Tab-separated table of C-alpha atoms in Angstrom:
chain	number	residue	atom	x	y	z
A	921	MET	CA	16.143	13.066	18.757
A	922	THR	CA	17.913	10.186	19.594
A	923	ASN	CA	21.542	10.170	20.514
A	924	ARG	CA	23.603	7.096	19.296
A	925	SER	CA	27.137	6.211	18.823
A	926	ALA	CA	29.069	6.593	15.670
A	927	SER	CA	31.863	4.190	16.606
A	928	SER	CA	30.658	1.114	14.718
A	929	SER	CA	32.206	1.245	11.303
A	930	LEU	CA	28.906	-0.276	9.981
A	931	ALA	CA	26.725	2.255	11.267
A	932	ALA	CA	24.642	4.541	9.347
A	933	PRO	CA	26.830	7.732	8.379
A	934	ASP	CA	26.383	11.152	10.302
A	935	PHE	CA	26.087	13.674	7.544
A	936	ARG	CA	26.236	16.229	9.910
A	937	PRO	CA	26.334	20.041	8.463
A	938	PRO	CA	28.929	22.229	9.618
A	939	GLU	CA	26.405	24.797	10.861
A	940	PRO	CA	25.359	24.988	14.595
A	941	LEU	CA	22.495	22.468	15.544
A	942	PRO	CA	19.337	24.109	15.890
A	943	LEU	CA	17.861	24.203	19.725
A	944	ASN	CA	14.653	22.376	18.977
A	945	PRO	CA	14.592	19.426	16.822
A	946	LEU	CA	11.791	19.661	13.936
A	947	PRO	CA	8.389	17.740	14.774
A	948	GLU	CA	7.804	14.693	13.227
A	949	ILE	CA	5.192	14.628	10.276
A	950	GLY	CA	2.805	12.107	9.747
A	951	ILE	CA	1.731	10.237	6.934
A	952	TRP	CA	-1.881	12.120	6.849
A	953	ASN	CA	-0.277	14.929	5.140
A	954	VAL	CA	-1.166	16.357	1.602
A	955	GLU	CA	2.407	16.131	0.045
A	956	ALA	CA	3.408	13.125	2.000
A	957	LEU	CA	0.396	11.090	0.652
A	958	ALA	CA	0.576	12.699	-2.700
A	959	LEU	CA	4.186	11.440	-3.223
A	960	LEU	CA	3.514	7.917	-1.796
A	961	MET	CA	0.374	7.620	-4.087
A	962	TYR	CA	2.455	8.730	-7.062
A	963	PHE	CA	5.389	6.319	-6.058
A	964	TYR	CA	2.850	3.326	-5.628
A	965	ARG	CA	0.963	4.228	-9.140
A	966	ASP	CA	4.074	4.735	-11.173
A	967	ALA	CA	6.232	1.693	-9.996
A	968	PHE	CA	3.264	-0.710	-10.100
A	969	ALA	CA	1.223	1.196	-13.304
A	970	GLY	CA	1.270	-2.042	-15.282
A	971	ALA	CA	-0.389	-4.243	-12.793
A	972	LEU	CA	-2.432	-1.250	-11.157
A	973	ARG	CA	-4.024	-0.291	-14.834
A	974	TYR	CA	-4.884	-3.825	-15.524
A	975	TYR	CA	-6.679	-5.095	-12.412
A	976	LEU	CA	-8.283	-1.540	-12.141
A	977	SER	CA	-9.829	-1.899	-15.312
A	978	ILE	CA	-11.218	-5.524	-14.547
A	979	VAL	CA	-12.689	-4.233	-11.409
A	980	LYS	CA	-14.096	-1.403	-13.044
A	981	LEU	CA	-12.580	1.202	-10.644
A	982	ASP	CA	-10.453	3.221	-13.485
A	983	ALA	CA	-11.220	6.282	-11.912
A	984	LEU	CA	-9.078	5.589	-9.142
A	985	TRP	CA	-6.082	5.721	-11.361
A	986	PHE	CA	-6.429	9.641	-11.132
A	987	LEU	CA	-6.675	9.729	-7.243
A	988	PRO	CA	-2.848	10.864	-6.855
A	989	ASP	CA	-3.812	13.860	-9.392
A	990	LEU	CA	-6.638	15.071	-7.107
A	991	PHE	CA	-3.975	15.279	-4.472
A	992	ALA	CA	-1.454	16.994	-6.817
A	993	VAL	CA	-4.278	19.717	-7.113
A	994	MET	CA	-4.505	19.937	-3.293
A	995	CYS	CA	-0.811	20.565	-3.109
A	996	ILE	CA	-1.245	23.336	-5.554
A	997	LEU	CA	-3.651	24.915	-2.958
A	998	ALA	CA	-1.231	24.228	-0.008
A	999	PHE	CA	1.317	25.852	-1.856
A	1000	THR	CA	-0.608	28.603	-2.720
A	1001	GLN	CA	-1.551	28.840	1.163
A	1002	ARG	CA	1.464	28.025	2.706
A	1003	TYR	CA	3.889	30.054	0.395
A	1004	ILE	CA	2.106	32.848	-1.298
A	1005	ILE	CA	-0.613	33.788	1.080
A	1006	THR	CA	1.220	33.315	4.282
A	1007	GLY	CA	4.754	32.965	3.372
A	1008	ARG	CA	4.521	35.895	0.804
A	1009	SER	CA	7.553	34.572	-1.006
A	1010	LEU	CA	7.998	36.424	-4.431
A	1011	ILE	CA	9.376	33.741	-6.289
A	1012	ALA	CA	6.383	31.498	-5.315
A	1013	ILE	CA	4.023	34.059	-6.473
A	1014	LEU	CA	6.275	34.322	-10.008
A	1015	THR	CA	6.465	30.606	-10.390
A	1016	LEU	CA	2.678	30.151	-9.904
A	1017	LEU	CA	1.809	33.145	-12.351
A	1018	TYR	CA	4.180	31.971	-15.085
A	1019	ILE	CA	3.024	28.356	-15.073
A	1020	ALA	CA	-0.298	29.653	-15.612
A	1021	PHE	CA	0.972	31.721	-18.201
A	1022	ALA	CA	2.797	28.719	-19.856
A	1023	LEU	CA	-0.486	26.687	-19.546
A	1024	TYR	CA	-2.276	29.134	-21.660
A	1025	VAL	CA	0.645	29.523	-24.385
A	1026	GLY	CA	0.376	25.465	-24.516
A	1027	PHE	CA	-3.331	25.876	-24.986
A	1028	VAL	CA	-2.413	28.008	-28.172
A	1029	PHE	CA	0.760	25.883	-29.302
A	1030	LEU	CA	-1.234	22.616	-28.893
A	1031	GLY	CA	-4.685	23.774	-30.162
A	1032	TYR	CA	-6.895	21.617	-28.364
A	1033	PHE	CA	-8.283	21.700	-24.795
A	1034	ALA	CA	-7.958	18.019	-24.416
A	1035	GLY	CA	-3.918	19.160	-24.580
A	1036	MET	CA	-4.266	21.890	-22.337
A	1037	ALA	CA	-6.084	19.439	-19.743
A	1038	SER	CA	-3.182	16.489	-20.394
A	1039	SER	CA	-0.618	19.623	-19.877
A	1040	PHE	CA	-2.153	20.518	-16.442
A	1041	LYS	CA	-2.050	16.922	-15.457
A	1042	MET	CA	1.396	16.757	-16.708
A	1043	ILE	CA	2.714	19.924	-14.517
A	1044	ALA	CA	0.715	19.564	-11.127
A	1045	PRO	CA	2.651	16.760	-9.485
A	1046	VAL	CA	5.670	19.399	-9.449
A	1047	PHE	CA	3.703	21.441	-6.668
A	1048	VAL	CA	4.037	17.698	-4.774
A	1049	GLY	CA	7.617	18.421	-4.651
A	1050	PHE	CA	7.367	22.081	-3.905
A	1051	CYS	CA	5.217	21.202	-0.822
A	1052	PHE	CA	8.383	20.078	0.825
A	1053	CYS	CA	9.954	23.239	1.243
A	1054	ARG	CA	11.166	23.886	4.654
A	1055	ARG	CA	10.535	20.352	5.573
A	1056	ASP	CA	13.238	17.450	6.016
A	1057	PHE	CA	12.467	14.041	4.838
A	1058	SER	CA	13.853	12.884	8.049
A	1059	GLN	CA	10.683	14.188	9.704
A	1060	TYR	CA	8.338	11.966	7.312
A	1061	LYS	CA	9.469	8.694	8.857
A	1062	GLN	CA	6.510	6.835	7.996
A	1063	LEU	CA	6.702	7.839	4.543
A	1064	LEU	CA	9.824	6.613	4.297
A	1065	ALA	CA	8.815	3.438	5.548
A	1066	LEU	CA	6.563	2.817	3.172
A	1067	ILE	CA	8.855	4.030	0.112
A	1068	HIS	CA	11.345	1.298	1.217
A	1069	PRO	CA	9.349	-1.689	0.075
A	1070	ILE	CA	9.015	-0.633	-3.444
A	1071	PHE	CA	12.588	-1.235	-3.875
A	1072	PHE	CA	12.215	-5.087	-2.973
A	1073	ILE	CA	9.107	-5.284	-4.850
A	1074	THR	CA	10.099	-3.467	-7.978
A	1075	ILE	CA	12.895	-6.097	-7.905
A	1076	ILE	CA	11.071	-8.881	-7.408
A	1077	GLY	CA	8.626	-7.942	-10.404
A	1078	ILE	CA	11.703	-7.780	-12.460
A	1079	PHE	CA	13.092	-11.054	-11.655
A	1080	LEU	CA	9.637	-12.562	-12.298
A	1081	SER	CA	9.048	-11.096	-15.573
A	1082	SER	CA	12.325	-12.633	-16.697
A	1083	ARG	CA	10.673	-15.923	-16.079
A	1084	VAL	CA	6.717	-15.499	-17.276
A	1085	GLN	CA	4.762	-12.688	-19.108
A	1086	PHE	CA	2.256	-11.080	-16.983
A	1087	PRO	CA	-1.269	-10.621	-17.973
A	1088	TRP	CA	-1.028	-6.989	-18.344
A	1089	VAL	CA	1.578	-6.836	-21.012
A	1090	GLY	CA	-0.046	-5.235	-24.227
A	1091	PHE	CA	-3.182	-4.365	-22.379
A	1092	ALA	CA	-4.722	-1.628	-23.958
A	1093	TYR	CA	-6.523	1.309	-21.991
A	1094	GLU	CA	-8.307	4.982	-23.143
A	1095	THR	CA	-7.432	8.052	-21.265
A	1096	LEU	CA	-8.661	11.532	-22.229
A	1097	GLY	CA	-9.527	10.404	-25.464
A	1098	ALA	CA	-6.322	8.631	-26.386
A	1099	THR	CA	-5.659	4.639	-26.346
A	1100	ARG	CA	-2.331	3.611	-24.749
A	1101	GLN	CA	-1.165	0.399	-23.338
A	1102	ALA	CA	-0.193	-0.580	-19.884
A	1103	THR	CA	3.024	-2.403	-20.651
A	1104	ARG	CA	4.359	-2.958	-24.208
A	1105	LEU	CA	6.881	-6.184	-24.794
A	1106	TRP	CA	10.034	-4.085	-26.288
A	1107	TRP	CA	13.200	-6.064	-27.225
A	1108	THR	CA	16.735	-4.707	-27.691
A	1109	ALA	CA	18.905	-6.892	-29.517
A	1110	SER	CA	17.925	-10.245	-28.551
A	1111	GLU	CA	16.970	-9.576	-25.039
A	1112	ALA	CA	13.658	-8.382	-23.555
A	1113	ARG	CA	13.191	-5.150	-21.926
A	1114	LEU	CA	11.840	-6.275	-18.721
A	1115	ALA	CA	9.170	-3.804	-16.750
A	1116	GLY	CA	8.086	-6.231	-14.231
A	1117	PHE	CA	5.033	-4.482	-12.339
A	1118	ALA	CA	5.736	-1.307	-13.883
A	1119	ALA	CA	4.205	0.467	-17.310
A	1120	ASP	CA	7.671	0.326	-18.963
A	1121	SER	CA	11.429	-1.046	-18.452
A	1122	THR	CA	12.647	2.579	-17.858
A	1123	MET	CA	10.233	3.157	-15.153
A	1124	ALA	CA	11.016	-0.116	-13.410
A	1125	ALA	CA	14.749	0.735	-13.521
A	1126	PHE	CA	14.111	3.849	-12.558
A	1127	PHE	CA	12.097	2.804	-9.241
A	1128	VAL	CA	15.066	0.491	-8.161
A	1129	PHE	CA	17.506	3.530	-8.588
A	1130	ILE	CA	15.189	6.114	-6.806
A	1131	THR	CA	14.149	3.946	-3.967
A	1132	PHE	CA	17.840	2.755	-3.527
A	1133	VAL	CA	18.859	6.449	-3.150
A	1134	PHE	CA	15.921	7.135	-0.332
A	1135	THR	CA	16.960	3.649	1.528
A	1136	SER	CA	20.752	3.752	1.341
A	1137	ALA	CA	20.659	7.351	2.696
A	1138	ARG	CA	20.388	6.175	6.366
A	1139	LYS	CA	22.032	2.755	5.599
A	1140	GLY	CA	25.118	1.122	6.768
A	1141	MET	CA	27.995	-0.097	3.962
A	1142	LEU	CA	27.039	-3.890	4.847
A	1143	TRP	CA	23.422	-3.230	3.596
A	1144	ILE	CA	24.690	-1.178	0.620
A	1145	CYS	CA	27.292	-3.922	-0.355
A	1146	ILE	CA	24.545	-6.544	-0.158
A	1147	TRP	CA	21.486	-4.571	-1.796
A	1148	ALA	CA	23.497	-2.537	-4.329
A	1149	PRO	CA	24.522	-5.623	-6.671
A	1150	VAL	CA	21.254	-6.831	-6.623
A	1151	GLY	CA	19.607	-3.584	-7.479
A	1152	LEU	CA	22.201	-3.266	-10.512
A	1153	TYR	CA	21.473	-6.653	-11.922
A	1154	ALA	CA	17.621	-5.988	-11.749
A	1155	ILE	CA	18.237	-2.743	-13.785
A	1156	LYS	CA	20.531	-4.562	-16.087
A	1157	LEU	CA	18.041	-7.184	-16.713
A	1158	THR	CA	15.424	-3.760	-17.544
A	1159	THR	CA	18.171	-3.078	-20.287
A	1160	SER	CA	18.096	0.394	-19.323
A	1161	LYS	CA	21.817	1.883	-20.126
A	1162	THR	CA	21.087	5.096	-18.710
A	1163	THR	CA	19.798	4.120	-15.200
A	1164	LEU	CA	22.218	1.390	-14.841
A	1165	GLY	CA	25.079	4.204	-15.884
A	1166	VAL	CA	23.709	6.851	-13.442
A	1167	MET	CA	23.517	4.111	-10.716
A	1168	ILE	CA	26.959	3.154	-10.955
A	1169	MET	CA	28.124	6.928	-10.897
A	1170	TYR	CA	26.048	7.488	-7.796
A	1171	LEU	CA	27.198	4.376	-6.017
A	1172	VAL	CA	30.832	6.070	-6.626
A	1173	CYS	CA	29.536	9.157	-5.189
A	1174	LEU	CA	28.374	7.241	-1.966
A	1175	VAL	CA	31.487	5.329	-1.470
A	1176	ILE	CA	33.410	8.457	-1.641
A	1177	ILE	CA	31.573	10.102	1.033
A	1178	ARG	CA	31.531	7.089	3.144
A	1179	MET	CA	35.128	7.303	3.382
A	1180	LEU	CA	35.636	10.440	4.428
A	1181	PRO	CA	35.623	11.324	8.456
A	1182	GLU	CA	32.360	11.941	9.589
A	1183	ARG	CA	32.498	15.825	10.009
A	1184	GLU	CA	33.285	16.280	6.068
A	1185	ARG	CA	30.762	13.778	4.787
A	1186	PHE	CA	27.841	16.472	4.865
A	1187	PRO	CA	29.982	19.045	3.167
A	1188	MET	CA	30.820	16.812	0.453
A	1189	LEU	CA	27.638	15.736	-0.232
A	1190	ARG	CA	26.457	19.284	-0.552
A	1191	ARG	CA	29.299	20.030	-3.045
A	1192	MET	CA	28.309	17.107	-5.199
A	1193	ALA	CA	25.194	18.237	-5.307
A	1194	ALA	CA	26.100	21.628	-6.566
A	1195	LEU	CA	28.586	20.134	-8.817
A	1196	SER	CA	25.765	17.748	-10.181
A	1197	PHE	CA	24.288	20.706	-12.314
A	1198	VAL	CA	27.184	20.755	-14.511
A	1199	SER	CA	25.319	17.882	-16.347
A	1200	ILE	CA	22.966	20.597	-17.706
A	1201	LEU	CA	26.275	21.399	-20.198
A	1202	VAL	CA	26.549	17.913	-21.442
A	1203	PRO	CA	24.271	18.095	-24.236
A	1204	VAL	CA	25.806	21.383	-25.178
A	1205	VAL	CA	28.963	19.715	-25.416
A	1206	LEU	CA	27.884	16.602	-27.012
A	1207	ILE	CA	25.925	18.495	-29.860
A	1208	VAL	CA	29.240	21.046	-30.342
A	1209	PHE	CA	31.770	18.004	-30.496
A	1210	PHE	CA	29.702	14.899	-31.726
A	1211	SER	CA	26.806	16.161	-34.099
A	1212	GLY	CA	26.617	14.159	-37.340
A	1213	ASP	CA	27.971	10.741	-36.892
A	1214	GLY	CA	30.992	11.614	-34.068
A	1215	LEU	CA	29.641	8.990	-31.566
A	1216	THR	CA	28.530	6.436	-33.794
A	1217	SER	CA	32.121	6.428	-35.705
A	1218	ILE	CA	33.503	5.427	-32.286
A	1219	SER	CA	31.035	2.690	-31.447
A	1220	ARG	CA	27.576	1.566	-32.423
A	1221	GLY	CA	26.898	1.101	-29.043
A	1222	PHE	CA	26.535	5.034	-29.188
A	1223	PHE	CA	23.708	5.314	-31.360
A	1224	SER	CA	20.739	6.181	-29.476
A	1225	LEU	CA	23.042	8.862	-27.542
A	1226	GLN	CA	23.931	10.121	-31.377
A	1227	ASP	CA	20.111	10.241	-31.945
A	1228	ARG	CA	19.742	12.514	-28.891
A	1229	VAL	CA	22.394	14.507	-30.124
A	1230	ASN	CA	21.230	14.795	-33.552
A	1231	ASN	CA	17.387	15.181	-33.226
A	1232	SER	CA	16.157	14.907	-29.516
A	1233	TRP	CA	17.906	17.774	-28.596
A	1234	GLN	CA	18.235	20.178	-31.454
A	1235	LEU	CA	15.126	19.471	-33.913
A	1236	PRO	CA	12.776	20.860	-31.398
A	1237	PHE	CA	14.267	24.363	-31.886
A	1238	VAL	CA	14.338	24.141	-35.478
A	1239	TYR	CA	10.510	23.143	-35.414
A	1240	MET	CA	9.773	26.097	-32.971
A	1241	GLN	CA	11.232	28.456	-35.307
A	1242	ASP	CA	8.607	27.224	-38.026
A	1243	LEU	CA	5.806	26.906	-35.557
A	1244	MET	CA	6.069	29.691	-32.878
A	1245	PRO	CA	9.046	32.046	-33.496
A	1246	MET	CA	7.882	34.101	-30.407
A	1247	GLY	CA	8.288	30.698	-28.116
A	1248	PHE	CA	12.028	31.911	-28.086
A	1249	VAL	CA	10.839	34.478	-25.673
A	1250	THR	CA	7.952	32.954	-23.909
A	1251	GLY	CA	8.409	29.453	-24.357
A	1252	CYS	CA	6.168	27.516	-26.500
A	1253	GLY	CA	4.214	26.503	-23.430
A	1254	LEU	CA	3.157	23.151	-21.130
A	1255	GLY	CA	2.978	20.326	-23.380
A	1256	CYS	CA	5.029	21.350	-26.480
A	1257	PHE	CA	7.506	18.900	-27.229
A	1258	ASN	CA	6.181	16.498	-24.407
A	1259	TYR	CA	3.629	13.608	-24.335
A	1260	PRO	CA	0.585	16.264	-24.575
A	1261	GLN	CA	1.685	17.128	-27.903
A	1262	GLN	CA	2.348	13.790	-28.776
A	1263	LEU	CA	-1.445	12.748	-27.856
A	1264	PHE	CA	-3.494	16.115	-28.429
A	1265	SER	CA	-2.113	18.438	-30.781
A	1266	ASN	CA	-2.758	19.659	-34.559
A	1267	LYS	CA	1.235	19.735	-34.710
A	1268	LEU	CA	1.922	16.273	-34.506
A	1269	SER	CA	3.909	15.982	-37.912
A	1270	TYR	CA	6.481	18.394	-35.678
A	1271	TYR	CA	6.718	16.352	-32.631
A	1272	VAL	CA	9.696	14.758	-31.910
A	1273	PRO	CA	11.125	13.689	-27.949
A	1274	VAL	CA	13.143	15.574	-26.116
A	1275	ASP	CA	15.283	13.369	-23.986
A	1276	ASN	CA	16.402	15.980	-21.491
A	1277	PHE	CA	14.739	17.555	-18.582
A	1278	TYR	CA	16.393	20.725	-18.641
A	1279	ILE	CA	15.921	21.239	-22.308
A	1280	GLY	CA	12.220	20.180	-22.782
A	1281	THR	CA	11.577	22.735	-19.468
A	1282	TYR	CA	13.582	25.376	-21.363
A	1283	LEU	CA	11.449	25.136	-24.491
A	1284	MET	CA	8.240	24.956	-22.307
A	1285	PHE	CA	8.889	28.195	-20.324
A	1286	GLY	CA	11.789	30.029	-22.296
A	1287	PRO	CA	14.707	32.033	-21.195
A	1288	ILE	CA	12.664	33.041	-17.678
A	1289	PHE	CA	13.596	29.330	-16.803
A	1290	VAL	CA	17.282	30.118	-16.539
A	1291	ILE	CA	16.397	32.899	-13.791
A	1292	PHE	CA	14.407	30.081	-11.860
A	1293	MET	CA	17.559	27.969	-11.886
A	1294	ILE	CA	19.812	30.411	-10.621
A	1295	PHE	CA	17.476	30.605	-7.526
A	1296	ALA	CA	17.126	26.750	-7.542
A	1297	ILE	CA	20.911	26.284	-7.564
A	1298	ALA	CA	21.433	28.777	-4.576
A	1299	ALA	CA	18.412	27.142	-2.877
A	1300	VAL	CA	20.311	23.409	-3.120
A	1301	MET	CA	23.612	25.301	-1.891
A	1302	LYS	CA	21.526	25.885	1.602
A	1303	THR	CA	19.730	22.512	1.724
A	1304	LYS	CA	20.505	20.441	4.938
A	1305	ASP	CA	18.318	17.653	4.144
A	1306	ILE	CA	20.365	14.469	2.976
A	1307	TYR	CA	17.345	13.176	1.352
A	1308	LYS	CA	17.126	16.362	-1.226
A	1309	LEU	CA	20.647	16.737	-1.656
A	1310	SER	CA	21.065	13.056	-2.550
A	1311	ALA	CA	17.830	13.210	-4.993
A	1312	THR	CA	19.642	16.223	-6.829
A	1313	ILE	CA	22.422	14.545	-7.480
A	1314	ALA	CA	20.301	11.346	-8.671
A	1315	MET	CA	17.851	13.290	-10.882
A	1316	ASN	CA	20.290	15.723	-12.333
A	1317	LEU	CA	22.155	12.443	-13.479
A	1318	PHE	CA	19.425	10.882	-14.730
A	1319	THR	CA	17.961	13.441	-16.602
A	1320	ILE	CA	20.721	14.095	-18.677
A	1321	THR	CA	19.080	11.700	-21.309
A	1322	VAL	CA	15.297	11.365	-19.888
A	1323	LEU	CA	12.752	14.111	-19.990
A	1324	ALA	CA	11.310	12.935	-16.550
A	1325	TYR	CA	7.932	14.506	-17.168
A	1326	GLY	CA	6.027	11.320	-17.231
A	1327	PRO	CA	5.318	9.168	-15.387
A	1328	ALA	CA	5.420	11.857	-12.550
A	1329	SER	CA	7.141	10.378	-9.631
A	1330	GLY	CA	10.477	11.943	-11.338
A	1331	LEU	CA	9.193	15.301	-11.780
A	1332	ILE	CA	8.131	15.321	-8.038
A	1333	MET	CA	11.890	14.455	-6.674
A	1334	ILE	CA	13.229	17.281	-8.906
A	1335	GLY	CA	10.391	19.786	-7.332
A	1336	ALA	CA	11.529	18.502	-3.929
A	1337	SER	CA	15.223	19.311	-4.777
A	1338	PHE	CA	14.276	22.725	-5.832
A	1339	SER	CA	11.957	23.370	-3.064
A	1340	GLN	CA	13.710	25.256	-0.513
A	1341	MET	CA	13.936	28.374	-3.140
A	1342	PHE	CA	10.496	29.359	-1.802
A	1343	ALA	CA	11.522	29.710	1.740
A	1344	LYS	CA	11.703	32.939	3.515
A	1345	ARG	CA	14.195	33.181	6.251
A	1346	SER	CA	12.308	34.530	9.245
A	1347	ALA	CA	13.546	35.873	12.827
A	1348	GLN	CA	12.611	32.315	14.275
A	1349	ASP	CA	14.795	30.534	11.678
A	1350	ARG	CA	17.766	32.431	12.765
A	1351	ASP	CA	17.058	32.088	16.603
A	1352	THR	CA	17.324	28.092	15.802
A	1353	LEU	CA	20.835	28.445	14.656
A	1354	ILE	CA	22.221	29.850	18.087
A	1355	ALA	CA	23.552	26.789	19.742
A	1356	PRO	CA	26.560	24.984	21.101
A	1357	PRO	CA	29.203	23.637	18.367
A	1358	ILE	CA	28.181	19.716	17.230
A	1359	ALA	CA	29.222	17.544	19.835
A	1360	PRO	CA	31.089	14.279	18.618
A	1361	GLY	CA	28.300	11.416	18.216
A	1362	ILE	CA	25.204	13.529	18.458
A	1363	ASP	CA	23.044	13.623	15.741
A	1364	GLY	CA	21.856	16.714	13.985
A	1365	LEU	CA	19.057	17.993	12.112
A	1366	ALA	CA	20.299	16.572	8.876
A	1367	SER	CA	21.414	13.394	10.203
A	1368	ARG	CA	18.534	12.049	12.481
A	1369	PRO	CA	17.628	8.145	11.437
A	1370	ALA	CA	14.826	7.780	9.058
């Protein structure tokens, strides 16, 4: 662990938790680690999906597209070994068993084996995030160093796509028997929705945002003041209003934290992460007060949000009453009202997109998901990793109007945010907390530079 002075106003902030420092710093974890490799592969695959799909098809290496999914399966095995066999975590055991049960229920609901296979592929990445349990992202210095370039490359791709049309736009490919497009050219009003190297404009905007979150966590205010406007402008070019609004809200939180005295920054970050779960109630409030034309009567600019209030957030429950009433107890299973149902289902006429992570997940798992979230929120309140806490704020804001199951990178971030719930506190953990009080200017576990 490196000592560094906190005297400079432009130095990266010291998010020190108020708890005593551990006696021994956590060891650095190399890039040749299953969860680090899986996260890195998913990030690069999703961030540059449009270009990657196109060129893999040209060179006849389409199978490489599924390499991250193979590592996700390895993470399921690692999760089982670390937190069930070795850690004997009851929450980990119940989580794995209920996901398996939900996979079967989803097969019954969807009606096709291909749908079940797609559902398994959809949920597997969450175990990549879960495998970051008891591990601080600051330990993964090589991983963070390889994530940072995605921010700049994504911005470059968006800027370039505003000038030229890339060859992969409109390129069609087949996966699991369904035909999809690598990138479609979408328009909103008179503006093109620019996707850059990604598969769609929403993903391009998301990767500008999420990689900014990772990069800015250990950068000074000078870097943020230079690159935040560039990132905001790139997101504006994608016309993703959701991501633009979330990026602005995140920047406000970031500035508030940086304005505080050093010793108050980490507690404020943790409080903000906990308060971000209030966003779960936003759809409920909007449905109660603005169903019908409540929002569009205020402004036509709220048409998309009004559609979510009237259709995306309510119709799935209406349809489930017709299709599978037992789903209100068991959930309708993995893949229901998600892209596996859209692609592989005998109930396609009942499909409606669910543009909210918590509503979509509740539909698939049922009331037991509420219990899961109680443990998840409690785990966030004990998390010391500034990257996980920052990701919690970012993803809770982002998923108010986004399902975040496909592509997989968003689900990985959510899984990483919740991962600490699978940790069992051991005697060794308690011993590491016996240490002198924090000395001014000394970095703690949660504030080591990445």
